[in-house]
Short mmCIF file of C-alpha atoms in Angstrom, two decimals:
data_model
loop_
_atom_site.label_atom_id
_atom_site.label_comp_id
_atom_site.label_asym_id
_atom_site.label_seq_id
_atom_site.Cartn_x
_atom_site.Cartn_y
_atom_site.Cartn_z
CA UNK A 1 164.72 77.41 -73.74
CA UNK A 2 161.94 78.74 -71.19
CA UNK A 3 162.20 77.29 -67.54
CA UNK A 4 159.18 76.14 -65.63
CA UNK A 5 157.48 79.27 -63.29
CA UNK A 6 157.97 78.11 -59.85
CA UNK A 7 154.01 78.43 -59.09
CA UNK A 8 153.81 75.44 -62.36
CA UNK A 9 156.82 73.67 -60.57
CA UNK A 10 154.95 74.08 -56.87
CA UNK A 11 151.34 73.05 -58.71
CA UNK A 12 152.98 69.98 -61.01
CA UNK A 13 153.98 68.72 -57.44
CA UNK A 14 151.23 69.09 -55.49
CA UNK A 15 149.23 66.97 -58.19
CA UNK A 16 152.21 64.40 -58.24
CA UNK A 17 151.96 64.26 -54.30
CA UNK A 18 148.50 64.00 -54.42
CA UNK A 19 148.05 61.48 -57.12
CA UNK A 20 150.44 59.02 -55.51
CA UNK A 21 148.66 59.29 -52.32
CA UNK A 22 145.57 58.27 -53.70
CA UNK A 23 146.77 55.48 -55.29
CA UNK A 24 148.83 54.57 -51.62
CA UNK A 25 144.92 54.91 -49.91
CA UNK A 26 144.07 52.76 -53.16
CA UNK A 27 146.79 49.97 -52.26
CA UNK A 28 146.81 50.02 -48.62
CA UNK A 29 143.29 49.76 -48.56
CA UNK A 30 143.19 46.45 -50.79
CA UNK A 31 145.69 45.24 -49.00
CA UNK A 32 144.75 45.47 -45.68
CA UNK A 33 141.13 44.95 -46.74
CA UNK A 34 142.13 41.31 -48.40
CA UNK A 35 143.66 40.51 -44.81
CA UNK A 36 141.31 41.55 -42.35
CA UNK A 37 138.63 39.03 -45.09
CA UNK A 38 141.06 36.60 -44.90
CA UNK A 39 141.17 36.92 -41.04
CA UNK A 40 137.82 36.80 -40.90
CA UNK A 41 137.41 33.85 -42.88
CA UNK A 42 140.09 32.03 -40.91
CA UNK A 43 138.32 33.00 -37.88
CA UNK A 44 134.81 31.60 -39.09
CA UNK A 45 136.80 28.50 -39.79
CA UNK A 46 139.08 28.01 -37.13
CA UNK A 47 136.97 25.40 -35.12
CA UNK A 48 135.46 23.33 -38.18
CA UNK A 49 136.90 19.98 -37.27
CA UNK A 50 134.39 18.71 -40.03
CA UNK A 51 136.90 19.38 -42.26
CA UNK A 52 139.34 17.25 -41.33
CA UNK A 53 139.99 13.95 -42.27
CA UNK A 54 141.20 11.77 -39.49
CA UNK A 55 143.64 8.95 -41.22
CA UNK A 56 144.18 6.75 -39.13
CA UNK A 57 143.60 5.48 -35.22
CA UNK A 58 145.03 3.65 -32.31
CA UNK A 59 145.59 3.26 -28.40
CA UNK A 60 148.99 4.13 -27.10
CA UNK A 61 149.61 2.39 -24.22
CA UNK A 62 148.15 -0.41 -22.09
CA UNK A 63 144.57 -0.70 -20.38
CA UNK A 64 142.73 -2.89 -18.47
CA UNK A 65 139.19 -1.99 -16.56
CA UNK A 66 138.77 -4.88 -14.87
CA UNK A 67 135.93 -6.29 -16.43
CA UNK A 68 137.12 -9.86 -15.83
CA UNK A 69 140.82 -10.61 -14.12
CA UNK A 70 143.27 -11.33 -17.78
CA UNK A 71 145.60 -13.74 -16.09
CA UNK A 72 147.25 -13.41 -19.82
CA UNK A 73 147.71 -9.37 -18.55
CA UNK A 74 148.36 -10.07 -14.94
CA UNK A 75 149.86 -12.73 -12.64
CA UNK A 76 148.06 -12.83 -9.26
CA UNK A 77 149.56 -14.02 -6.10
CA UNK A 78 147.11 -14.51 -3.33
CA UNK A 79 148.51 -15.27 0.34
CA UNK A 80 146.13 -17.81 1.20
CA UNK A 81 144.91 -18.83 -1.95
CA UNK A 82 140.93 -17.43 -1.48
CA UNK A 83 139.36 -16.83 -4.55
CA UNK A 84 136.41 -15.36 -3.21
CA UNK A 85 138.06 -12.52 -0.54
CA UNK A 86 141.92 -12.14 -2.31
CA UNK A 87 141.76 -10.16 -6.17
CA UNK A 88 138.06 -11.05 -6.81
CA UNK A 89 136.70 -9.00 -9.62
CA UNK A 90 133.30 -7.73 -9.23
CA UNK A 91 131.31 -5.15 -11.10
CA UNK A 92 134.41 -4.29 -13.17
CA UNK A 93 136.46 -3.69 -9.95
CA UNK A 94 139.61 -5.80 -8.94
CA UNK A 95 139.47 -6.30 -5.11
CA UNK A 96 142.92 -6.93 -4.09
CA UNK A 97 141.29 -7.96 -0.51
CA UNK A 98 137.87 -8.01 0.26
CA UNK A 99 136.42 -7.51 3.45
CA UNK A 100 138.19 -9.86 5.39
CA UNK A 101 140.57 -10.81 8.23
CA UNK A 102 144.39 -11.68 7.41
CA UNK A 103 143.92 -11.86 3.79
CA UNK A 104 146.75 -10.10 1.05
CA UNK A 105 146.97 -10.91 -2.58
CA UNK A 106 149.13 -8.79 -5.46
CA UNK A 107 149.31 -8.31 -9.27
CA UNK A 108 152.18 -7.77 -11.38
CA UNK A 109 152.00 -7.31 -15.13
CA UNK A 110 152.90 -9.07 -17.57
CA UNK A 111 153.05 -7.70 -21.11
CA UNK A 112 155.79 -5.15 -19.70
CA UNK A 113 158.41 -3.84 -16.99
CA UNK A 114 158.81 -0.42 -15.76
CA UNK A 115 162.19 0.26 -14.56
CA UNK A 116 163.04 3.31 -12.19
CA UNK A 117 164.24 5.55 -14.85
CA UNK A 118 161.76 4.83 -17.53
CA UNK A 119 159.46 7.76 -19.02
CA UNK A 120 155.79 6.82 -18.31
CA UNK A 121 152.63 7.89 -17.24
CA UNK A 122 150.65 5.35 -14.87
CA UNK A 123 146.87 6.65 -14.34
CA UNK A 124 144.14 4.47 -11.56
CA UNK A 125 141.33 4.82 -10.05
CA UNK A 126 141.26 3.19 -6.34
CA UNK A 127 138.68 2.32 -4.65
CA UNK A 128 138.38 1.30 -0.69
CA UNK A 129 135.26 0.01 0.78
CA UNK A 130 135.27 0.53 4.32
CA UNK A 131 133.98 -1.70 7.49
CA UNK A 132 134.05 1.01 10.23
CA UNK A 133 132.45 3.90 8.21
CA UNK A 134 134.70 6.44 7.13
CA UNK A 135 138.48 5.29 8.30
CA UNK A 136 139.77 3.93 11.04
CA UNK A 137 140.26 0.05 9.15
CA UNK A 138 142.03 -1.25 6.15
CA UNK A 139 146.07 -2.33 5.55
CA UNK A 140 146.53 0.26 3.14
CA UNK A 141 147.58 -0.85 -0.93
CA UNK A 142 150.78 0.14 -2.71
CA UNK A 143 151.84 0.38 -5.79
CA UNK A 144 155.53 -1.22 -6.94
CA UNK A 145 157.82 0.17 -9.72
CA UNK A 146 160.46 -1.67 -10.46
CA UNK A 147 160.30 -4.80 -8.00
CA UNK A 148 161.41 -7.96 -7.94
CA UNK A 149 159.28 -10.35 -5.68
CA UNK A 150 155.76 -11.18 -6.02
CA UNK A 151 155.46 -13.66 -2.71
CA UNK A 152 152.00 -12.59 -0.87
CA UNK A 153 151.64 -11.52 2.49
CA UNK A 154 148.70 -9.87 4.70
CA UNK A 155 148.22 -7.30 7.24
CA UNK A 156 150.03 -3.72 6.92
CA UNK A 157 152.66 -5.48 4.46
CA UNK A 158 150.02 -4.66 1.64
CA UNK A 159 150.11 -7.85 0.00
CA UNK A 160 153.88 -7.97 0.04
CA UNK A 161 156.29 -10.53 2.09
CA UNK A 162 159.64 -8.74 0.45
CA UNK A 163 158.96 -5.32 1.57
CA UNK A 164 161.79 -4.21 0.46
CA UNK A 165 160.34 -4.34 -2.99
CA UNK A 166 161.48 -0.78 -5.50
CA UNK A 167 159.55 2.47 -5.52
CA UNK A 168 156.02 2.19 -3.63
CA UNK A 169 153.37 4.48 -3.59
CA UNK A 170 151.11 3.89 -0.43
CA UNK A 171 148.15 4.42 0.08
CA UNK A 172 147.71 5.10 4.21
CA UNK A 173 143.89 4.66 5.67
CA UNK A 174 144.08 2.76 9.08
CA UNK A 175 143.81 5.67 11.21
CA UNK A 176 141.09 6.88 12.99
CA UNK A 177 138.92 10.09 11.64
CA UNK A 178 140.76 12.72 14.24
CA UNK A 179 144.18 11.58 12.88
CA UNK A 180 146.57 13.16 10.70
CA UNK A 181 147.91 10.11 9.55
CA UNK A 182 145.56 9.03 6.64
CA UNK A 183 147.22 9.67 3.37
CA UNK A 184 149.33 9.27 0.08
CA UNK A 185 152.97 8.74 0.40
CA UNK A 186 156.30 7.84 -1.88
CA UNK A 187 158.63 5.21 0.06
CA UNK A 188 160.81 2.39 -1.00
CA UNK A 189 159.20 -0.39 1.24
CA UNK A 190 155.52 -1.78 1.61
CA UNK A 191 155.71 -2.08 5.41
CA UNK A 192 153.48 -0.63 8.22
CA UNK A 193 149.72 0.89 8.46
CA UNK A 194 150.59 3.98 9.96
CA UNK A 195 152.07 7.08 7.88
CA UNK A 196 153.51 8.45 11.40
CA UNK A 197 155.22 5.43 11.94
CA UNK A 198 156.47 4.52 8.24
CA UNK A 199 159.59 6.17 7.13
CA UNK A 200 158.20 7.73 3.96
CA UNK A 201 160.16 9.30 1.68
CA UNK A 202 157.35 11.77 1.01
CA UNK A 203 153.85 12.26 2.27
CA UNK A 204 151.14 13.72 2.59
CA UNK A 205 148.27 13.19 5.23
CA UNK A 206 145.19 14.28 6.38
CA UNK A 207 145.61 17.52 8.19
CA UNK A 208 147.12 19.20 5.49
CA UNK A 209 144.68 18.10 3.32
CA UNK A 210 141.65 19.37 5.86
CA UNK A 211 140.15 16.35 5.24
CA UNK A 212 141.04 13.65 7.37
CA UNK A 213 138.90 10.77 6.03
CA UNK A 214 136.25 9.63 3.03
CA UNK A 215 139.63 9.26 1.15
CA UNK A 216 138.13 6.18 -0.55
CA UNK A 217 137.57 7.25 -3.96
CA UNK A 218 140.48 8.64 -5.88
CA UNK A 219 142.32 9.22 -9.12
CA UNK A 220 146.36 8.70 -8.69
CA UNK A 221 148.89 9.70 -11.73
CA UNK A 222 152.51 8.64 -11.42
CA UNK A 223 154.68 10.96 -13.85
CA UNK A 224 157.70 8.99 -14.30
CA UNK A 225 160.20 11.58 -16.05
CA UNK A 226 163.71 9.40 -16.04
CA UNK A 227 164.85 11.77 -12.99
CA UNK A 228 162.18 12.12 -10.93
CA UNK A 229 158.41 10.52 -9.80
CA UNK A 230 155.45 13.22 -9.46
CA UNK A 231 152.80 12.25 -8.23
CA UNK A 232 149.09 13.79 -8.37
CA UNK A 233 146.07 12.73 -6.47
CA UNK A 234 142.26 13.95 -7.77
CA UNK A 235 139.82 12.97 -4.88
CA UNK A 236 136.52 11.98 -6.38
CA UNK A 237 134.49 11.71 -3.04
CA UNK A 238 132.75 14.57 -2.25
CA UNK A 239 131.92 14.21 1.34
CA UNK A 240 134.02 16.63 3.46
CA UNK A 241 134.87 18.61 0.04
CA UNK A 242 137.34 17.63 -2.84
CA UNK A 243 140.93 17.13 -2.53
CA UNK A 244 144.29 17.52 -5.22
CA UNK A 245 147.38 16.47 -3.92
CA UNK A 246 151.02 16.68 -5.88
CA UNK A 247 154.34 15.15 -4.82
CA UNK A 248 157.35 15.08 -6.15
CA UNK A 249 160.71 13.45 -5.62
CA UNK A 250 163.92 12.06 -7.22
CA UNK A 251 163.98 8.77 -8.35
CA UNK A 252 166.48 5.86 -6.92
CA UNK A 253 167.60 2.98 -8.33
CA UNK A 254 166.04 -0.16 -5.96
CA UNK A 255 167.96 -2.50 -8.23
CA UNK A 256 165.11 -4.10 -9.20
CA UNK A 257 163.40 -6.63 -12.04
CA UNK A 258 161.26 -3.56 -13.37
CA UNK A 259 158.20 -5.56 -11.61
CA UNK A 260 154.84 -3.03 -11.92
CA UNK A 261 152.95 -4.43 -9.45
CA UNK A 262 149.64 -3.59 -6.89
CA UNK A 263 149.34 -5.27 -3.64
CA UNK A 264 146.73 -4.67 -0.31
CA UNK A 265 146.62 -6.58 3.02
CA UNK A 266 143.71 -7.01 5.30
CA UNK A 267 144.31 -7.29 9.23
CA UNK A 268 141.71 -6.70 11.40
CA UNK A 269 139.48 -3.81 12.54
CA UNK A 270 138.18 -3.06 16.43
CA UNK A 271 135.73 0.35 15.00
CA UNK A 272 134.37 1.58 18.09
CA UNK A 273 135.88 -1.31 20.50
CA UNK A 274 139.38 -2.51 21.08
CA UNK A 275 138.92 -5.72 20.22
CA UNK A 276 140.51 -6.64 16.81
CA UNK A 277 137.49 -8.97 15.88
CA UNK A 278 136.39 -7.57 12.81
CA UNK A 279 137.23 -7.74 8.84
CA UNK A 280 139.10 -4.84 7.06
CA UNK A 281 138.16 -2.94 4.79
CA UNK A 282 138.12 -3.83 1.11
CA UNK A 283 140.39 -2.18 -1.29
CA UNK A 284 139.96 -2.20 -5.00
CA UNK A 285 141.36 -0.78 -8.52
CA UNK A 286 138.73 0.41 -10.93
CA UNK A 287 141.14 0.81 -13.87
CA UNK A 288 144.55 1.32 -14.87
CA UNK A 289 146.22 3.19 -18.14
CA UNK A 290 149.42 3.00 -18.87
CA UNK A 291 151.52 5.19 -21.42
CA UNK A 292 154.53 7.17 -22.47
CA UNK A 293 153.04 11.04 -21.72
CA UNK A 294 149.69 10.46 -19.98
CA UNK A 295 147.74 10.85 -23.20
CA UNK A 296 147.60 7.24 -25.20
CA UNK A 297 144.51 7.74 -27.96
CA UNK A 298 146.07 8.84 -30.95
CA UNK A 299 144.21 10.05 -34.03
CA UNK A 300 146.19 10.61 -36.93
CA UNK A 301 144.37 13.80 -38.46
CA UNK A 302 145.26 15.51 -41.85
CA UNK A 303 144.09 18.58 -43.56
CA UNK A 304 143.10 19.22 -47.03
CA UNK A 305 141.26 22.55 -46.57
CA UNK A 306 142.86 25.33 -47.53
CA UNK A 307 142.75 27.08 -44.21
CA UNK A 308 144.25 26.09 -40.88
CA UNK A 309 142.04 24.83 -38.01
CA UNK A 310 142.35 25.39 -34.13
CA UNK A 311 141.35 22.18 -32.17
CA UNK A 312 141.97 24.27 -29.01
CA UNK A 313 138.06 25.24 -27.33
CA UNK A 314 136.36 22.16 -29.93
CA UNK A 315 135.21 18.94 -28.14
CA UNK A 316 136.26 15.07 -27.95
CA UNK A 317 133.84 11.94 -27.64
CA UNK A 318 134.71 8.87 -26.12
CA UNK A 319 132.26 6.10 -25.96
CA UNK A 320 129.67 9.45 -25.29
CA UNK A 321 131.14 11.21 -22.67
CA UNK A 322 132.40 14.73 -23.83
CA UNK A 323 135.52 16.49 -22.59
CA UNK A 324 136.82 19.62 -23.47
CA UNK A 325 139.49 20.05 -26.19
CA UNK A 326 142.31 21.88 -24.23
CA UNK A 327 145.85 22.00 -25.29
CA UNK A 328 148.57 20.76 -22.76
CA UNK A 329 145.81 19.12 -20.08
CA UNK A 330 143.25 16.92 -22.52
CA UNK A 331 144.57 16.78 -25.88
CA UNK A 332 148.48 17.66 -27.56
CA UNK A 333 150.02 17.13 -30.86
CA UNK A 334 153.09 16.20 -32.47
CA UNK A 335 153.51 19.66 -34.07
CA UNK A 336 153.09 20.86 -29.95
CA UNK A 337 150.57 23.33 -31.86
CA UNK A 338 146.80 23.40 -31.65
CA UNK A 339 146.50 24.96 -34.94
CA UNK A 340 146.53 22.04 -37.75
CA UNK A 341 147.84 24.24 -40.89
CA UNK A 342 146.22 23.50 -44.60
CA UNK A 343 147.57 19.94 -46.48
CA UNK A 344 149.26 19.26 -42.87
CA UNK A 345 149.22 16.23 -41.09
CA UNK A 346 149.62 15.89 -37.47
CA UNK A 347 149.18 13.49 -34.65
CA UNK A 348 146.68 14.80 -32.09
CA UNK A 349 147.11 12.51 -29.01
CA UNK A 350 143.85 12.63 -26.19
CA UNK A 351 143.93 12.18 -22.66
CA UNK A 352 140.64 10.46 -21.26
CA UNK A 353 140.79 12.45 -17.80
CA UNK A 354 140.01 15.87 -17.07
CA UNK A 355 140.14 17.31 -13.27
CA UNK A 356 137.21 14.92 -11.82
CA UNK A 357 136.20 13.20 -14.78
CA UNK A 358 137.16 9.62 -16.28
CA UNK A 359 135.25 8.47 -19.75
CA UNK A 360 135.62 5.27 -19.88
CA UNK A 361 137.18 3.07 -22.58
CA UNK A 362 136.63 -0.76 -23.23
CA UNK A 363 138.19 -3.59 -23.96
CA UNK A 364 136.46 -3.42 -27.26
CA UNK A 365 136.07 -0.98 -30.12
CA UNK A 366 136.15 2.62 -28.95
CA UNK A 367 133.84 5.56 -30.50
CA UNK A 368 135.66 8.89 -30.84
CA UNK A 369 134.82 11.71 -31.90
CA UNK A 370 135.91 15.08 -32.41
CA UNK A 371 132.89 17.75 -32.66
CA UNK A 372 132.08 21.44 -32.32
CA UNK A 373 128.86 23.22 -33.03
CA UNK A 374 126.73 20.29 -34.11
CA UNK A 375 129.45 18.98 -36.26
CA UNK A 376 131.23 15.77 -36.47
CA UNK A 377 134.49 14.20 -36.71
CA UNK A 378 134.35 10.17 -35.98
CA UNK A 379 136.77 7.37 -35.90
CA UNK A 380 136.89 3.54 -34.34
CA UNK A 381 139.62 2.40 -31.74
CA UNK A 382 140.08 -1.03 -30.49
CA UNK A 383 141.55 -1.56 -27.19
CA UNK A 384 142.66 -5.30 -27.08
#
C-alpha cells in the first residue's frame, strides 16, 4: 500500500487548517455579531419605562402638610390656650408660636410612637418668620423622639415644661447676626436659647457654616438607624448663599413613652434696643413625612417585555413637578438594582426630595408618573 507524499500530507493540511478557520471567522462572527445587535437593542431600550406596567400603588409612611391642623393626627398643647398666636395654621403652615410675647404650644402624634432605637426616616420643612430682620429673636423649636410629657411652656423651653423630654433636635436662632451661636444641634433636653450656653450633645452653628443668619428656611432629615441619629440640614434660603449640614451621633435610651413631638416658645425680642418689649419671632412647620428608609411612594412595577429596562437617568412626576430618577438618592428598589429584568417584578420606592427641591404631595389623590423622552408611565396614590 502507497503512503501519502509529504508535499500531499503538508497541502491536505493546509486546506484542513484553512477550512476550519473560515468556518471559526464564520462562527465567531455570528456570534459576536448576534450580541453586539442584541446590545444594541438593549441599549435602545434600556430607558422605555412605557413598557412597563406599574401594578399596583401606595404611600409608605405618614404625611401631613398642614393644610388644616388633624387633631385626629395630632394632639396640641398650647401654654396659654391662644388659638390665634399658639399652633395656628395658616396658608398650609403650622405656627407653633406666632409672633408673640410668652406664648409656647407643642404637637405630638398620634397614629404612632417612635422609640430611640426604631429605624425611621423623619423629613420637615421649618419655617421661622422673624421680628428683628434676620436673627437676633425667636425661642428656638425642637423636635422630641421618644418623650413622655406634652405639658406646654414658653420662652427658650420651646414649648416644653419637662425639658428633660428624650432625644431633641434644636433648632438655635436667638442670637444676634455677628454670633456664632445660631444653629442646629442634637441634645437630650429642650432648655435654653443660646447654643453656647446649652449643653448640646452635638452642634453646629453659624461660623462654621459662614453664614451666621437667614437660617429661616430649611429642610431637616433625621436618619434613625437603631444605633445611631444622623442628621442632615438642606438650607433653602438663598440670602448669604446655601447651606448642608450633617451630624451624627449614637443614640441613648431617655426611657421614654416613644412621644414624636414638635414644640417652640416665644419670649421677647429688644432688636436694636435693650428693652425686651417686643414679640418673637414666629416659627412654623411646612410639612412633615414620616417613613421606614426616607423614600415612602411605592409603585409596584412589573415587566412583560422581553428586555430589561434601566430606570436609572428616566424621570418621576409628582403632582407635576419632575425629579430626576437616580438610584440610591431619589428612587431604590427591592431588587437594590436599577435594571428591572424581563417578566420581573420589583418594588421601585421614590423619595419626593432632591438636594433643594420638595414636590409636594396632598392629602388627596397623588399623580405619578414615571416618563422619559416624551413617554409615559402613570399611576394614582391617595394619601389619607
Amino acid at each position: 500500500m502507497k503512503s501519502i507524499s509529504p508535499l500531499i500530507a503538508t497541502i491536505l493540511l493546509i486546506v484542513i487548517v484553512v477550512g476550519l478557520s473560515a468556518i471559526s471567522y464564520v462562527f465567531l462572527t455570528n456570534t459576536f455579531g448576534g450580541l453586539v445587535q442584541q446590545s444594541t437593542q438593549q441599549i435602545q431600550a434600556i430607558s422605555d419605562i412605557s413598557v412597563l406596567s406599574i401594578v399596583n400603588a401606595y404611600f409608605d409612611g405618614f404625611y401631613d402638610n398642614f393644610e388644616y391642623l388633624d387633631t385626629n393626627k395630632w394632639t396640641i398643647s398650647r401654654y396659654s390656650n391662644d388659638t390665634n398666636l399658639e399652633c395656628v395654621v395658616e396658608s398650609g403652615t403650622l405656627w407653633l408660636v406666632k409672633k408673640s410675647i410668652g406664648k409656647g404650644c407643642n404637637i405630638k402624634l398620634n397614629t404612632m410612637s417612635i422609640k430611640w432605637n426604631d429605624t425611621y426616616v423623619i423629613d420637615l420643612r421649618f419655617k421661622i418668620d422673624y421680628v428683628c430682620g434676620s436673627s437676633n429673636d425667636g425661642d428656638g423649636m425642637a423636635i422630641v423622639i421618644d418623650g413622655k410629657d406634652t405639658t406646654p411652656f414658653k420662652d427658650c423651653y420651646k414649648g416644653f415644661n419637662n425639658v428633660n423630654l428624650g432625644i431633641v433636635i434644636e433648632i438655635f436662632d436667638d442670637a444676634p447676626n455677628i454670633s456664632a451661636d445660631n444653629g442646629l444641634g442634637i441634645d437630650n433636653d429642650t432648655i435654653y436659647c443660646s447654643r453656647i450656653v446649652d449643653s448640646t450633645m452635638i452642634s453646629y452653628w453659624g461660623n462654621g457654616w459662614n453664614k451666621r443668619y437667614d437660617l429661616n428656611d430649611g429642610i431637616i432629615s433625621i436618619n434613625l438607624t437603631g444605633s445611631r441619629i444622623i442628621l442632615n440640614y438642606q438650607d433653602l434660603n438663598p440670602s448669604n448663599g446655601l447651606v448642608n449640614i450633617n451630624l451624627s451621633t449614637d443614640l441613648w435610651n431617655p426611657n421614654g413613652l416613644g412621644y414624636f413631638m414638635i414644640g417652640a416658645g416665644a419670649g421677647c425680642s429688644s432688636c436694636n434696643s435693650n428693652a425686651c418689649d417686643q414679640p418673637d419671632s414666629a416659627h412654623g412647620i411646612d410639612w412633615i413625612i414620616i417613613s421606614r428608609d426616607g423614600f415612602p411612594i411605592a409603585l409596584v412595577v412589573y415587566n412583560p417585555f422581553p428586555k430589561p429596562v434601566n430606570l436609572n437617568g428616566t424621570y418621576i412626576s409628582i403632582n407635576g413637578c419632575v425629579l430626576p430618577m437616580l438610584y440610591g438618592e431619589t428612587f431604590l428598589t427591592s431588587t437594590q438594582s436599577s435594571i428591572i429584568k424581563p417578566q420581573e417584578q420589583v418594588i421601585v420606592k421614590i423619595r419626593p426630595i432632591y438636594k433643594t427641591e420638595f414636590c409636594e404631595l396632598k392629602i388627596e389623590d397623588n399623580n405619578i408618573c414615571l416618563f422619559y423622552e416624551g413617554k409615559t408611565n402613570c399611576r394614582t396614590i391617595r394619601i389619607d
